[in-house]
JSON list of C-alpha atoms in Angstrom, two decimals:
[
{"chain": "A", "resi": 867, "resn": "UNK", "atom": "CA", "xyz": [-19.40, 17.04, -12.08]},
{"chain": "A", "resi": 868, "resn": "UNK", "atom": "CA", "xyz": [-19.31, 16.10, -8.48]},
{"chain": "A", "resi": 869, "resn": "UNK", "atom": "CA", "xyz": [-22.20, 18.39, -7.35]},
{"chain": "A", "resi": 870, "resn": "UNK", "atom": "CA", "xyz": [-24.62, 16.02, -8.90]},
{"chain": "A", "resi": 871, "resn": "UNK", "atom": "CA", "xyz": [-27.23, 16.67, -11.53]},
{"chain": "A", "resi": 872, "resn": "UNK", "atom": "CA", "xyz": [-29.74, 17.92, -8.92]},
{"chain": "A", "resi": 873, "resn": "UNK", "atom": "CA", "xyz": [-27.61, 20.67, -7.21]},
{"chain": "A", "resi": 874, "resn": "UNK", "atom": "CA", "xyz": [-25.51, 20.77, -4.12]},
{"chain": "A", "resi": 875, "resn": "UNK", "atom": "CA", "xyz": [-27.84, 18.53, -1.95]},
{"chain": "A", "resi": 876, "resn": "UNK", "atom": "CA", "xyz": [-29.82, 16.82, -4.69]},
{"chain": "A", "resi": 877, "resn": "UNK", "atom": "CA", "xyz": [-30.06, 12.90, -4.97]},
{"chain": "A", "resi": 878, "resn": "UNK", "atom": "CA", "xyz": [-26.81, 12.87, -7.14]},
{"chain": "A", "resi": 879, "resn": "UNK", "atom": "CA", "xyz": [-24.80, 14.92, -4.69]},
{"chain": "A", "resi": 880, "resn": "UNK", "atom": "CA", "xyz": [-21.49, 14.10, -3.11]},
{"chain": "A", "resi": 881, "resn": "UNK", "atom": "CA", "xyz": [-22.40, 16.37, -0.22]},
{"chain": "A", "resi": 882, "resn": "UNK", "atom": "CA", "xyz": [-25.56, 14.31, 0.37]},
{"chain": "A", "resi": 883, "resn": "UNK", "atom": "CA", "xyz": [-23.26, 11.06, 0.37]},
{"chain": "A", "resi": 884, "resn": "UNK", "atom": "CA", "xyz": [-20.88, 12.69, 2.75]},
{"chain": "A", "resi": 885, "resn": "UNK", "atom": "CA", "xyz": [-23.79, 13.84, 5.15]},
{"chain": "A", "resi": 886, "resn": "UNK", "atom": "CA", "xyz": [-25.31, 10.19, 5.02]},
{"chain": "A", "resi": 887, "resn": "UNK", "atom": "CA", "xyz": [-21.81, 8.67, 5.90]},
{"chain": "A", "resi": 888, "resn": "UNK", "atom": "CA", "xyz": [-21.23, 11.22, 8.51]},
{"chain": "A", "resi": 889, "resn": "UNK", "atom": "CA", "xyz": [-24.67, 10.59, 10.23]},
{"chain": "A", "resi": 890, "resn": "UNK", "atom": "CA", "xyz": [-24.08, 6.79, 10.09]},
{"chain": "A", "resi": 891, "resn": "UNK", "atom": "CA", "xyz": [-20.74, 7.43, 12.05]},
{"chain": "A", "resi": 892, "resn": "UNK", "atom": "CA", "xyz": [-22.66, 9.58, 14.67]},
{"chain": "A", "resi": 893, "resn": "UNK", "atom": "CA", "xyz": [-25.51, 7.25, 15.03]},
{"chain": "A", "resi": 894, "resn": "UNK", "atom": "CA", "xyz": [-23.76, 4.08, 15.30]},
{"chain": "A", "resi": 895, "resn": "UNK", "atom": "CA", "xyz": [-22.74, 4.65, 19.14]},
{"chain": "A", "resi": 896, "resn": "UNK", "atom": "CA", "xyz": [-26.39, 5.31, 19.75]},
{"chain": "A", "resi": 897, "resn": "UNK", "atom": "CA", "xyz": [-27.27, 1.66, 18.94]},
{"chain": "A", "resi": 898, "resn": "UNK", "atom": "CA", "xyz": [-25.44, 0.61, 22.09]},
{"chain": "A", "resi": 899, "resn": "UNK", "atom": "CA", "xyz": [-27.45, 2.83, 24.26]},
{"chain": "A", "resi": 900, "resn": "UNK", "atom": "CA", "xyz": [-30.61, 1.68, 22.58]},
{"chain": "A", "resi": 901, "resn": "UNK", "atom": "CA", "xyz": [-29.61, -1.84, 22.93]},
{"chain": "A", "resi": 902, "resn": "UNK", "atom": "CA", "xyz": [-29.01, -1.52, 26.65]},
{"chain": "A", "resi": 903, "resn": "UNK", "atom": "CA", "xyz": [-32.40, 0.01, 26.99]},
{"chain": "A", "resi": 904, "resn": "UNK", "atom": "CA", "xyz": [-34.06, -2.81, 25.03]},
{"chain": "A", "resi": 905, "resn": "UNK", "atom": "CA", "xyz": [-32.41, -5.55, 27.28]},
{"chain": "A", "resi": 906, "resn": "UNK", "atom": "CA", "xyz": [-33.65, -8.14, 24.85]},
{"chain": "A", "resi": 907, "resn": "UNK", "atom": "CA", "xyz": [-31.76, -11.42, 25.22]},
{"chain": "A", "resi": 908, "resn": "UNK", "atom": "CA", "xyz": [-30.71, -12.98, 21.89]},
{"chain": "A", "resi": 909, "resn": "UNK", "atom": "CA", "xyz": [-30.80, -9.48, 20.23]},
{"chain": "A", "resi": 910, "resn": "UNK", "atom": "CA", "xyz": [-27.28, -8.68, 19.23]},
{"chain": "A", "resi": 911, "resn": "UNK", "atom": "CA", "xyz": [-26.51, -4.99, 19.32]},
{"chain": "A", "resi": 912, "resn": "UNK", "atom": "CA", "xyz": [-25.65, -5.19, 15.59]},
{"chain": "A", "resi": 913, "resn": "UNK", "atom": "CA", "xyz": [-29.38, -5.75, 14.73]},
{"chain": "A", "resi": 914, "resn": "UNK", "atom": "CA", "xyz": [-30.23, -2.48, 16.57]},
{"chain": "A", "resi": 915, "resn": "UNK", "atom": "CA", "xyz": [-27.41, -0.72, 14.75]},
{"chain": "A", "resi": 916, "resn": "UNK", "atom": "CA", "xyz": [-28.68, -2.18, 11.39]},
{"chain": "A", "resi": 917, "resn": "UNK", "atom": "CA", "xyz": [-32.18, -0.65, 12.37]},
{"chain": "A", "resi": 918, "resn": "UNK", "atom": "CA", "xyz": [-30.77, 2.67, 13.00]},
{"chain": "A", "resi": 919, "resn": "UNK", "atom": "CA", "xyz": [-28.93, 2.46, 9.69]},
{"chain": "A", "resi": 920, "resn": "UNK", "atom": "CA", "xyz": [-32.06, 1.40, 8.06]},
{"chain": "A", "resi": 921, "resn": "UNK", "atom": "CA", "xyz": [-33.92, 4.52, 9.53]},
{"chain": "A", "resi": 922, "resn": "UNK", "atom": "CA", "xyz": [-31.33, 6.79, 8.39]},
{"chain": "A", "resi": 923, "resn": "UNK", "atom": "CA", "xyz": [-31.46, 5.33, 5.01]},
{"chain": "A", "resi": 924, "resn": "UNK", "atom": "CA", "xyz": [-35.26, 5.67, 4.89]},
{"chain": "A", "resi": 925, "resn": "UNK", "atom": "CA", "xyz": [-34.99, 9.19, 5.62]},
{"chain": "A", "resi": 926, "resn": "UNK", "atom": "CA", "xyz": [-32.51, 9.92, 2.87]},
{"chain": "A", "resi": 927, "resn": "UNK", "atom": "CA", "xyz": [-34.41, 7.91, 0.14]},
{"chain": "A", "resi": 928, "resn": "UNK", "atom": "CA", "xyz": [-37.58, 9.61, 1.29]},
{"chain": "A", "resi": 929, "resn": "UNK", "atom": "CA", "xyz": [-35.86, 12.98, 0.74]},
{"chain": "A", "resi": 930, "resn": "UNK", "atom": "CA", "xyz": [-34.95, 11.84, -2.69]},
{"chain": "A", "resi": 931, "resn": "UNK", "atom": "CA", "xyz": [-38.59, 11.00, -3.38]},
{"chain": "A", "resi": 932, "resn": "UNK", "atom": "CA", "xyz": [-37.95, 7.21, -3.55]},
{"chain": "A", "resi": 933, "resn": "UNK", "atom": "CA", "xyz": [-38.61, 4.14, -1.50]},
{"chain": "A", "resi": 934, "resn": "UNK", "atom": "CA", "xyz": [-36.43, 1.38, 0.05]},
{"chain": "A", "resi": 935, "resn": "UNK", "atom": "CA", "xyz": [-37.29, -0.67, -2.92]},
{"chain": "A", "resi": 936, "resn": "UNK", "atom": "CA", "xyz": [-35.01, 1.53, -5.02]},
{"chain": "A", "resi": 937, "resn": "UNK", "atom": "CA", "xyz": [-32.01, 0.16, -2.98]},
{"chain": "A", "resi": 938, "resn": "UNK", "atom": "CA", "xyz": [-33.20, -3.43, -3.53]},
{"chain": "A", "resi": 939, "resn": "UNK", "atom": "CA", "xyz": [-34.86, -3.59, -0.13]},
{"chain": "A", "resi": 940, "resn": "UNK", "atom": "CA", "xyz": [-38.20, -4.93, -1.12]},
{"chain": "A", "resi": 941, "resn": "UNK", "atom": "CA", "xyz": [-39.08, -8.16, 0.64]},
{"chain": "A", "resi": 942, "resn": "UNK", "atom": "CA", "xyz": [-40.54, -9.84, -2.10]},
{"chain": "A", "resi": 943, "resn": "UNK", "atom": "CA", "xyz": [-39.93, -13.41, -3.89]},
{"chain": "A", "resi": 944, "resn": "UNK", "atom": "CA", "xyz": [-36.91, -12.01, -5.78]},
{"chain": "A", "resi": 945, "resn": "UNK", "atom": "CA", "xyz": [-35.33, -10.83, -2.55]},
{"chain": "A", "resi": 946, "resn": "UNK", "atom": "CA", "xyz": [-35.80, -14.21, -0.92]},
{"chain": "A", "resi": 947, "resn": "UNK", "atom": "CA", "xyz": [-34.15, -15.98, -3.96]},
{"chain": "A", "resi": 948, "resn": "UNK", "atom": "CA", "xyz": [-31.28, -13.59, -3.86]},
{"chain": "A", "resi": 949, "resn": "UNK", "atom": "CA", "xyz": [-30.78, -14.03, -0.13]},
{"chain": "A", "resi": 950, "resn": "UNK", "atom": "CA", "xyz": [-30.72, -17.87, -0.56]},
{"chain": "A", "resi": 951, "resn": "UNK", "atom": "CA", "xyz": [-28.36, -17.52, -3.36]},
{"chain": "A", "resi": 952, "resn": "UNK", "atom": "CA", "xyz": [-26.21, -15.16, -1.63]},
{"chain": "A", "resi": 953, "resn": "UNK", "atom": "CA", "xyz": [-26.14, -17.39, 1.71]},
{"chain": "A", "resi": 954, "resn": "UNK", "atom": "CA", "xyz": [-25.49, -20.53, -0.39]},
{"chain": "A", "resi": 955, "resn": "UNK", "atom": "CA", "xyz": [-22.62, -18.78, -2.33]},
{"chain": "A", "resi": 956, "resn": "UNK", "atom": "CA", "xyz": [-21.08, -17.48, 0.92]},
{"chain": "A", "resi": 957, "resn": "UNK", "atom": "CA", "xyz": [-21.28, -20.97, 2.67]},
{"chain": "A", "resi": 958, "resn": "UNK", "atom": "CA", "xyz": [-19.80, -22.65, -0.49]},
{"chain": "A", "resi": 959, "resn": "UNK", "atom": "CA", "xyz": [-16.91, -20.00, -0.37]},
{"chain": "A", "resi": 960, "resn": "UNK", "atom": "CA", "xyz": [-16.32, -20.79, 3.25]},
{"chain": "A", "resi": 961, "resn": "UNK", "atom": "CA", "xyz": [-16.39, -24.48, 2.63]},
{"chain": "A", "resi": 962, "resn": "UNK", "atom": "CA", "xyz": [-14.06, -24.12, -0.17]},
{"chain": "A", "resi": 963, "resn": "UNK", "atom": "CA", "xyz": [-11.38, -22.21, 1.98]},
{"chain": "A", "resi": 964, "resn": "UNK", "atom": "CA", "xyz": [-11.81, -24.55, 4.75]},
{"chain": "A", "resi": 965, "resn": "UNK", "atom": "CA", "xyz": [-11.60, -27.49, 2.42]},
{"chain": "A", "resi": 966, "resn": "UNK", "atom": "CA", "xyz": [-8.38, -26.14, 0.82]},
{"chain": "A", "resi": 967, "resn": "UNK", "atom": "CA", "xyz": [-6.82, -25.39, 4.23]},
{"chain": "A", "resi": 968, "resn": "UNK", "atom": "CA", "xyz": [-7.80, -29.10, 5.32]},
{"chain": "A", "resi": 969, "resn": "UNK", "atom": "CA", "xyz": [-6.35, -30.42, 2.03]},
{"chain": "A", "resi": 970, "resn": "UNK", "atom": "CA", "xyz": [-2.95, -28.90, 2.69]},
{"chain": "A", "resi": 971, "resn": "UNK", "atom": "CA", "xyz": [-2.80, -30.02, 6.33]},
{"chain": "A", "resi": 972, "resn": "UNK", "atom": "CA", "xyz": [-3.20, -26.48, 7.69]},
{"chain": "A", "resi": 973, "resn": "UNK", "atom": "CA", "xyz": [-6.11, -27.60, 9.76]},
{"chain": "A", "resi": 974, "resn": "UNK", "atom": "CA", "xyz": [-8.28, -30.40, 10.83]},
{"chain": "A", "resi": 975, "resn": "UNK", "atom": "CA", "xyz": [-11.93, -31.05, 11.48]},
{"chain": "A", "resi": 976, "resn": "UNK", "atom": "CA", "xyz": [-13.40, -32.54, 14.71]},
{"chain": "A", "resi": 977, "resn": "UNK", "atom": "CA", "xyz": [-16.94, -32.75, 16.32]},
{"chain": "A", "resi": 978, "resn": "UNK", "atom": "CA", "xyz": [-17.81, -30.03, 18.53]},
{"chain": "A", "resi": 979, "resn": "UNK", "atom": "CA", "xyz": [-18.56, -30.40, 22.27]},
{"chain": "A", "resi": 980, "resn": "UNK", "atom": "CA", "xyz": [-22.22, -30.57, 23.72]},
{"chain": "A", "resi": 981, "resn": "UNK", "atom": "CA", "xyz": [-24.12, -27.27, 22.82]},
{"chain": "A", "resi": 982, "resn": "UNK", "atom": "CA", "xyz": [-21.86, -26.64, 19.81]},
{"chain": "A", "resi": 983, "resn": "UNK", "atom": "CA", "xyz": [-24.83, -26.58, 17.30]},
{"chain": "A", "resi": 984, "resn": "UNK", "atom": "CA", "xyz": [-26.78, -24.20, 19.58]},
{"chain": "A", "resi": 985, "resn": "UNK", "atom": "CA", "xyz": [-23.60, -21.97, 19.70]},
{"chain": "A", "resi": 986, "resn": "UNK", "atom": "CA", "xyz": [-23.42, -22.22, 15.80]},
{"chain": "A", "resi": 987, "resn": "UNK", "atom": "CA", "xyz": [-27.02, -20.97, 15.56]},
{"chain": "A", "resi": 988, "resn": "UNK", "atom": "CA", "xyz": [-26.49, -18.18, 17.88]},
{"chain": "A", "resi": 989, "resn": "UNK", "atom": "CA", "xyz": [-23.29, -17.12, 16.05]},
{"chain": "A", "resi": 990, "resn": "UNK", "atom": "CA", "xyz": [-25.10, -17.43, 12.75]},
{"chain": "A", "resi": 991, "resn": "UNK", "atom": "CA", "xyz": [-27.79, -15.02, 14.13]},
{"chain": "A", "resi": 992, "resn": "UNK", "atom": "CA", "xyz": [-25.00, -12.52, 15.14]},
{"chain": "A", "resi": 993, "resn": "UNK", "atom": "CA", "xyz": [-23.24, -12.83, 11.70]},
{"chain": "A", "resi": 994, "resn": "UNK", "atom": "CA", "xyz": [-26.56, -12.32, 9.97]},
{"chain": "A", "resi": 995, "resn": "UNK", "atom": "CA", "xyz": [-26.89, -9.10, 11.87]},
{"chain": "A", "resi": 996, "resn": "UNK", "atom": "CA", "xyz": [-23.22, -8.06, 10.87]},
{"chain": "A", "resi": 997, "resn": "UNK", "atom": "CA", "xyz": [-23.95, -8.67, 7.24]},
{"chain": "A", "resi": 998, "resn": "UNK", "atom": "CA", "xyz": [-27.26, -6.89, 7.19]},
{"chain": "A", "resi": 999, "resn": "UNK", "atom": "CA", "xyz": [-25.60, -3.83, 9.11]},
{"chain": "A", "resi": 1000, "resn": "UNK", "atom": "CA", "xyz": [-22.57, -3.80, 6.71]},
{"chain": "A", "resi": 1001, "resn": "UNK", "atom": "CA", "xyz": [-24.77, -4.24, 3.49]},
{"chain": "A", "resi": 1002, "resn": "UNK", "atom": "CA", "xyz": [-27.06, -1.19, 4.55]},
{"chain": "A", "resi": 1003, "resn": "UNK", "atom": "CA", "xyz": [-23.96, 0.85, 5.51]},
{"chain": "A", "resi": 1004, "resn": "UNK", "atom": "CA", "xyz": [-21.62, 0.06, 2.63]},
{"chain": "A", "resi": 1005, "resn": "UNK", "atom": "CA", "xyz": [-23.53, -1.26, -0.36]},
{"chain": "A", "resi": 1006, "resn": "UNK", "atom": "CA", "xyz": [-26.79, 0.58, 0.14]},
{"chain": "A", "resi": 1007, "resn": "UNK", "atom": "CA", "xyz": [-27.80, 4.19, -0.14]},
{"chain": "A", "resi": 1008, "resn": "UNK", "atom": "CA", "xyz": [-24.14, 5.54, 0.41]},
{"chain": "A", "resi": 1009, "resn": "UNK", "atom": "CA", "xyz": [-22.48, 3.38, -2.36]},
{"chain": "A", "resi": 1010, "resn": "UNK", "atom": "CA", "xyz": [-25.48, 4.02, -4.90]},
{"chain": "A", "resi": 1011, "resn": "UNK", "atom": "CA", "xyz": [-25.31, 7.70, -4.30]},
{"chain": "A", "resi": 1012, "resn": "UNK", "atom": "CA", "xyz": [-21.46, 7.93, -4.22]},
{"chain": "A", "resi": 1013, "resn": "UNK", "atom": "CA", "xyz": [-21.52, 6.03, -7.73]},
{"chain": "A", "resi": 1014, "resn": "UNK", "atom": "CA", "xyz": [-24.13, 8.41, -8.97]},
{"chain": "A", "resi": 1015, "resn": "UNK", "atom": "CA", "xyz": [-22.36, 11.56, -7.83]},
{"chain": "A", "resi": 1016, "resn": "UNK", "atom": "CA", "xyz": [-18.72, 10.73, -8.43]},
{"chain": "A", "resi": 1017, "resn": "UNK", "atom": "CA", "xyz": [-18.92, 7.89, -10.89]},
{"chain": "A", "resi": 1018, "resn": "UNK", "atom": "CA", "xyz": [-18.35, 4.13, -10.63]},
{"chain": "A", "resi": 1019, "resn": "UNK", "atom": "CA", "xyz": [-14.84, 3.57, -9.63]},
{"chain": "A", "resi": 1020, "resn": "UNK", "atom": "CA", "xyz": [-14.41, 6.65, -7.49]},
{"chain": "A", "resi": 1021, "resn": "UNK", "atom": "CA", "xyz": [-17.66, 5.76, -5.67]},
{"chain": "A", "resi": 1022, "resn": "UNK", "atom": "CA", "xyz": [-16.73, 2.28, -5.27]},
{"chain": "A", "resi": 1023, "resn": "UNK", "atom": "CA", "xyz": [-13.14, 3.12, -3.91]},
{"chain": "A", "resi": 1024, "resn": "UNK", "atom": "CA", "xyz": [-14.51, 5.62, -1.47]},
{"chain": "A", "resi": 1025, "resn": "UNK", "atom": "CA", "xyz": [-16.90, 3.23, -0.01]},
{"chain": "A", "resi": 1026, "resn": "UNK", "atom": "CA", "xyz": [-14.25, 0.28, -0.08]},
{"chain": "A", "resi": 1027, "resn": "UNK", "atom": "CA", "xyz": [-11.84, 2.64, 1.73]},
{"chain": "A", "resi": 1028, "resn": "UNK", "atom": "CA", "xyz": [-14.59, 3.53, 4.54]},
{"chain": "A", "resi": 1029, "resn": "UNK", "atom": "CA", "xyz": [-15.14, -0.29, 4.70]},
{"chain": "A", "resi": 1030, "resn": "UNK", "atom": "CA", "xyz": [-11.41, -0.74, 5.45]},
{"chain": "A", "resi": 1031, "resn": "UNK", "atom": "CA", "xyz": [-11.52, 2.08, 8.01]},
{"chain": "A", "resi": 1032, "resn": "UNK", "atom": "CA", "xyz": [-14.16, 0.81, 10.12]},
{"chain": "A", "resi": 1033, "resn": "UNK", "atom": "CA", "xyz": [-12.47, -2.62, 10.24]},
{"chain": "A", "resi": 1034, "resn": "UNK", "atom": "CA", "xyz": [-8.86, -1.34, 11.42]},
{"chain": "A", "resi": 1035, "resn": "UNK", "atom": "CA", "xyz": [-9.93, -2.11, 14.95]},
{"chain": "A", "resi": 1036, "resn": "UNK", "atom": "CA", "xyz": [-10.38, -5.84, 14.21]},
{"chain": "A", "resi": 1037, "resn": "UNK", "atom": "CA", "xyz": [-8.49, -8.06, 16.55]},
{"chain": "A", "resi": 1038, "resn": "UNK", "atom": "CA", "xyz": [-5.12, -9.39, 15.46]},
{"chain": "A", "resi": 1039, "resn": "UNK", "atom": "CA", "xyz": [-4.44, -6.64, 12.91]},
{"chain": "A", "resi": 1040, "resn": "UNK", "atom": "CA", "xyz": [-0.83, -5.81, 13.41]},
{"chain": "A", "resi": 1041, "resn": "UNK", "atom": "CA", "xyz": [2.55, -6.05, 11.66]},
{"chain": "A", "resi": 1042, "resn": "UNK", "atom": "CA", "xyz": [2.35, -7.73, 8.20]},
{"chain": "A", "resi": 1043, "resn": "UNK", "atom": "CA", "xyz": [-0.94, -9.26, 9.04]},
{"chain": "A", "resi": 1044, "resn": "UNK", "atom": "CA", "xyz": [-2.58, -5.72, 8.98]},
{"chain": "A", "resi": 1045, "resn": "UNK", "atom": "CA", "xyz": [-1.11, -5.01, 5.46]},
{"chain": "A", "resi": 1046, "resn": "UNK", "atom": "CA", "xyz": [-2.68, -8.24, 4.07]},
{"chain": "A", "resi": 1047, "resn": "UNK", "atom": "CA", "xyz": [-6.00, -7.68, 6.14]},
{"chain": "A", "resi": 1048, "resn": "UNK", "atom": "CA", "xyz": [-6.42, -4.15, 4.71]},
{"chain": "A", "resi": 1049, "resn": "UNK", "atom": "CA", "xyz": [-5.66, -5.28, 1.17]},
{"chain": "A", "resi": 1050, "resn": "UNK", "atom": "CA", "xyz": [-8.26, -8.17, 1.67]},
{"chain": "A", "resi": 1051, "resn": "UNK", "atom": "CA", "xyz": [-10.89, -5.98, 3.26]},
{"chain": "A", "resi": 1052, "resn": "UNK", "atom": "CA", "xyz": [-10.47, -3.25, 0.54]},
{"chain": "A", "resi": 1053, "resn": "UNK", "atom": "CA", "xyz": [-10.74, -5.94, -2.27]},
{"chain": "A", "resi": 1054, "resn": "UNK", "atom": "CA", "xyz": [-13.60, -7.42, -0.48]},
{"chain": "A", "resi": 1055, "resn": "UNK", "atom": "CA", "xyz": [-15.41, -4.05, -0.28]},
{"chain": "A", "resi": 1056, "resn": "UNK", "atom": "CA", "xyz": [-14.83, -3.52, -4.12]},
{"chain": "A", "resi": 1057, "resn": "UNK", "atom": "CA", "xyz": [-16.09, -7.12, -4.88]},
{"chain": "A", "resi": 1058, "resn": "UNK", "atom": "CA", "xyz": [-19.17, -6.83, -2.63]},
{"chain": "A", "resi": 1059, "resn": "UNK", "atom": "CA", "xyz": [-19.82, -3.30, -4.09]}
]
């Protein structure tokens, strides 16, 4: 157990999972350099990072003798339906949370200033990049191989813990807020996984 059924560096190996995760942490800073070289307006750096993560993922799945489709990355009709379903459920979840806050008087709604819709679209483009990047990093190759090598719950816990680790620098995470944020991020990592 632990070495995987295919040897020390086979597709089911915990060493392969570790190597993949380390390479992601090494290559992530390169995305900022690549982004500054591209100089493309409207292209958030998170899209460049997602591209680098996809490249590393492609290298690893190819070494396993598989394709990106083995990770659910086939751009077909099923993928499109899953994307729409996931986006719809995500928007419904946010709307429910905002509605609950509004119903308790914790917040109110008002029309945005001129240009707010354009800002909403730009922010949506950014957050789509963040979601693509995080899905590739924490629910793609690493998670699937960690579950294969370590078992369902140990693999899930490992990646949820890493998900927490990379979010520790988020703004506003101090004091008791940090404790609740860490718990929330960890549970979200398990839920998404």
